[in-house]
Amino acid sequence: MRLFDKNEKLTQPFQKIVKICAVCYTIAICMMCFLPQSIYPSIKQIETPGIVHFGQIVTILTPFNTLVHLGKIPSIQDLVVIVLQNVANIFLLLPLVFAICLLIPSARQFKKILLISFLMSLTIESTQALLDLLFNFNRVFEVDDLITNTVGGVLAYLLYKVLRRIKA
C-alpha cells in the first residue's frame, strides 16, 4: 500500500490515522502547555537566569537565554534541566507540524511551515501569559520557546521532505 497517491495526498487509511493522531497530540499539547505548572512533578525548582516580571506575567525575553546567562546557572544539574527543556521544546510541535505536512498539500512549503510553526508557538506562549495573568498558572513567556518550537516545525518539514524522497 502506498503512503501517497498520484496527487500527493495521503492515502486511506493513513489519512484517517494521521488525523486521529494529530487531534490526540493537539489535546496533549494543550494539557502540557495550558494547565497550571504546579500540577506537574518537579525534580527541583530551578530559577532560570534572565527572568523578567511584568506584574504577574513572567517572561524570558533574551534570545538564547541559556547561552547568554550560562555563567549564572548555579549547577550542572540546573544546566542539564534547562538544556533538556529547550530540547523538549524543539520536539513539542514537530509531530503536529509533520501531520500538517502529511495532511495539507498546500502547506508543504518551507515559508508556510516556518510561519505556521512560529504562529503556533506564539499562540502557545501568549496564551500561557494570559493564563498566568488571569489565573496565576506559573507559566513563563519565553522567546527561546518561540525559537525552539519554530525549529521543531522546520525539522518536521525536513522530515517530511526526506519521507517523500524515499517514495514511501
Coordinates of C-alpha atoms in Angstrom, one line a residue:
M1 CA 0.0 0.0 0.0
R2 CA 1.4 3.4 -1.0
L3 CA 1.5 6.3 1.5
F4 CA 0.7 9.0 -1.1
D5 CA -1.4 8.9 -4.2
K6 CA -0.5 10.4 -7.6
N7 CA -1.9 13.8 -6.4
E8 CA 0.5 13.9 -3.4
K9 CA -2.4 13.3 -1.0
L10 CA -2.0 10.8 1.9
T11 CA -3.9 7.6 1.1
Q12 CA -6.5 6.0 3.3
P13 CA -6.2 4.5 5.9
F14 CA -3.1 6.6 6.6
Q15 CA -5.0 9.9 6.3
K16 CA -7.5 8.8 9.0
I17 CA -4.7 7.6 11.3
V18 CA -2.7 10.8 11.0
K19 CA -5.8 12.9 11.6
I20 CA -6.7 11.0 14.8
C21 CA -3.0 11.2 16.0
A22 CA -3.0 15.0 15.2
V23 CA -6.1 15.6 17.2
C24 CA -4.8 13.5 20.2
Y25 CA -1.5 15.3 20.1
T26 CA -3.1 18.7 19.9
I27 CA -5.0 17.8 23.1
A28 CA -1.8 16.6 24.7
I29 CA -0.1 19.9 23.8
C30 CA -3.0 21.9 25.3
M31 CA -2.6 19.9 28.5
M32 CA 1.1 20.3 28.6
C33 CA 1.1 24.0 27.9
F34 CA -2.1 25.3 29.4
L35 CA -2.6 23.5 32.7
P36 CA -1.1 25.1 35.9
Q37 CA 2.6 24.3 36.2
S38 CA 2.0 23.2 39.8
I39 CA 0.2 20.0 38.8
Y40 CA 3.3 18.6 37.1
P41 CA 6.0 16.8 39.2
S42 CA 9.2 18.8 39.5
I43 CA 12.7 17.5 40.1
K44 CA 13.9 20.7 41.6
Q45 CA 12.7 24.3 41.5
I46 CA 15.0 26.0 39.1
E47 CA 15.1 29.7 38.7
T48 CA 16.3 30.3 35.2
P49 CA 18.5 33.4 34.9
G50 CA 17.2 36.3 32.8
I51 CA 13.6 36.2 34.1
V52 CA 11.8 39.5 33.9
H53 CA 8.5 40.1 35.8
F54 CA 5.8 42.4 34.4
G55 CA 3.5 42.3 37.4
Q56 CA 2.1 38.7 37.4
I57 CA 3.4 37.9 34.0
V58 CA 6.8 36.2 33.9
T59 CA 8.9 36.4 30.8
I60 CA 12.4 35.5 29.5
L61 CA 12.8 37.9 26.6
T62 CA 16.5 37.3 25.9
P63 CA 17.1 35.2 22.8
F64 CA 19.4 32.2 23.5
N65 CA 19.0 33.0 27.2
T66 CA 20.8 29.8 28.4
L67 CA 23.9 30.8 26.4
V68 CA 23.7 34.4 27.4
H69 CA 23.4 33.6 31.1
L70 CA 25.5 30.5 31.2
G71 CA 27.7 31.8 34.0
K72 CA 24.7 32.5 36.2
I73 CA 23.4 28.9 36.2
P74 CA 24.2 27.6 39.7
S75 CA 24.9 24.0 39.0
I76 CA 25.5 21.4 36.2
Q77 CA 22.2 19.7 37.2
D78 CA 20.3 23.0 36.7
L79 CA 22.1 23.5 33.3
V80 CA 21.1 20.0 32.2
V81 CA 17.5 20.6 33.1
I82 CA 17.4 23.9 31.3
V83 CA 19.0 22.4 28.2
L84 CA 16.6 19.5 28.3
Q85 CA 13.7 21.9 28.5
N86 CA 15.0 23.6 25.3
V87 CA 15.4 20.3 23.5
A88 CA 11.9 19.2 24.6
N89 CA 10.6 22.5 23.1
I90 CA 12.2 21.6 19.7
F91 CA 10.2 18.4 19.7
L92 CA 6.9 20.0 21.1
L93 CA 5.5 21.0 17.7
L94 CA 7.4 18.6 15.5
P95 CA 4.7 15.8 15.4
L96 CA 1.9 18.2 14.8
V97 CA 3.7 20.1 12.0
F98 CA 4.7 16.8 10.5
A99 CA 1.0 15.8 10.5
I100 CA 0.2 19.1 8.8
C101 CA 2.8 18.4 6.1
L102 CA 1.2 14.9 5.6
L103 CA -2.4 16.1 5.5
I104 CA -2.3 19.5 3.8
P105 CA -0.5 19.6 0.5
S106 CA -0.9 23.4 0.2
A107 CA 1.2 23.8 3.4
R108 CA 4.2 21.9 2.1
Q109 CA 6.3 24.9 1.5
F110 CA 9.2 26.0 3.7
K111 CA 8.0 29.6 4.3
K112 CA 4.5 28.4 5.1
I113 CA 5.7 25.8 7.6
L114 CA 8.0 28.4 9.2
L115 CA 5.1 30.8 9.6
I116 CA 2.7 28.1 10.8
S117 CA 5.3 26.9 13.4
F118 CA 6.0 30.4 14.6
L119 CA 2.4 31.3 14.9
M120 CA 1.5 28.1 16.8
S121 CA 4.4 28.8 19.2
L122 CA 3.4 32.5 19.6
T123 CA -0.2 31.4 20.3
I124 CA 1.0 28.9 23.0
E125 CA 3.3 31.5 24.6
S126 CA 0.7 34.3 24.5
T127 CA -2.0 32.0 25.9
Q128 CA 0.4 31.0 28.7
A129 CA 1.0 34.6 29.6
L130 CA -2.7 35.3 29.5
L131 CA -3.5 32.3 31.8
D132 CA -0.8 33.5 34.1
L133 CA -2.3 36.9 34.3
L134 CA -5.8 35.6 34.8
F135 CA -5.2 32.6 37.0
N136 CA -1.6 32.6 38.1
F137 CA -0.7 29.3 36.4
N138 CA 3.0 29.9 37.0
R139 CA 3.8 29.9 33.3
V140 CA 6.6 31.8 31.5
F141 CA 6.5 33.6 28.1
E142 CA 9.9 32.7 26.6
V143 CA 11.5 34.0 23.4
D144 CA 13.6 30.8 23.3
D145 CA 10.4 28.7 23.2
L146 CA 9.4 30.7 20.1
I147 CA 12.8 29.8 18.5
T148 CA 12.9 26.2 19.6
N149 CA 9.3 25.4 18.7
T150 CA 9.8 27.0 15.3
V151 CA 13.0 25.0 14.8
G152 CA 11.0 21.9 15.6
G153 CA 8.4 22.8 12.9
V154 CA 11.2 23.2 10.4
L155 CA 12.6 19.8 11.4
A156 CA 9.2 18.3 10.8
Y157 CA 9.1 19.8 7.3
L158 CA 12.6 18.4 6.6
L159 CA 11.5 15.0 7.9
Y160 CA 8.5 15.2 5.5
K161 CA 10.8 16.0 2.6
V162 CA 13.1 13.0 3.5
L163 CA 10.0 10.8 3.6
R164 CA 8.9 12.0 0.2
R165 CA 12.3 11.3 -1.3
I166 CA 12.2 7.7 -0.2
K167 CA 8.9 7.4 -2.1
A168 CA 7.1 5.6 0.7

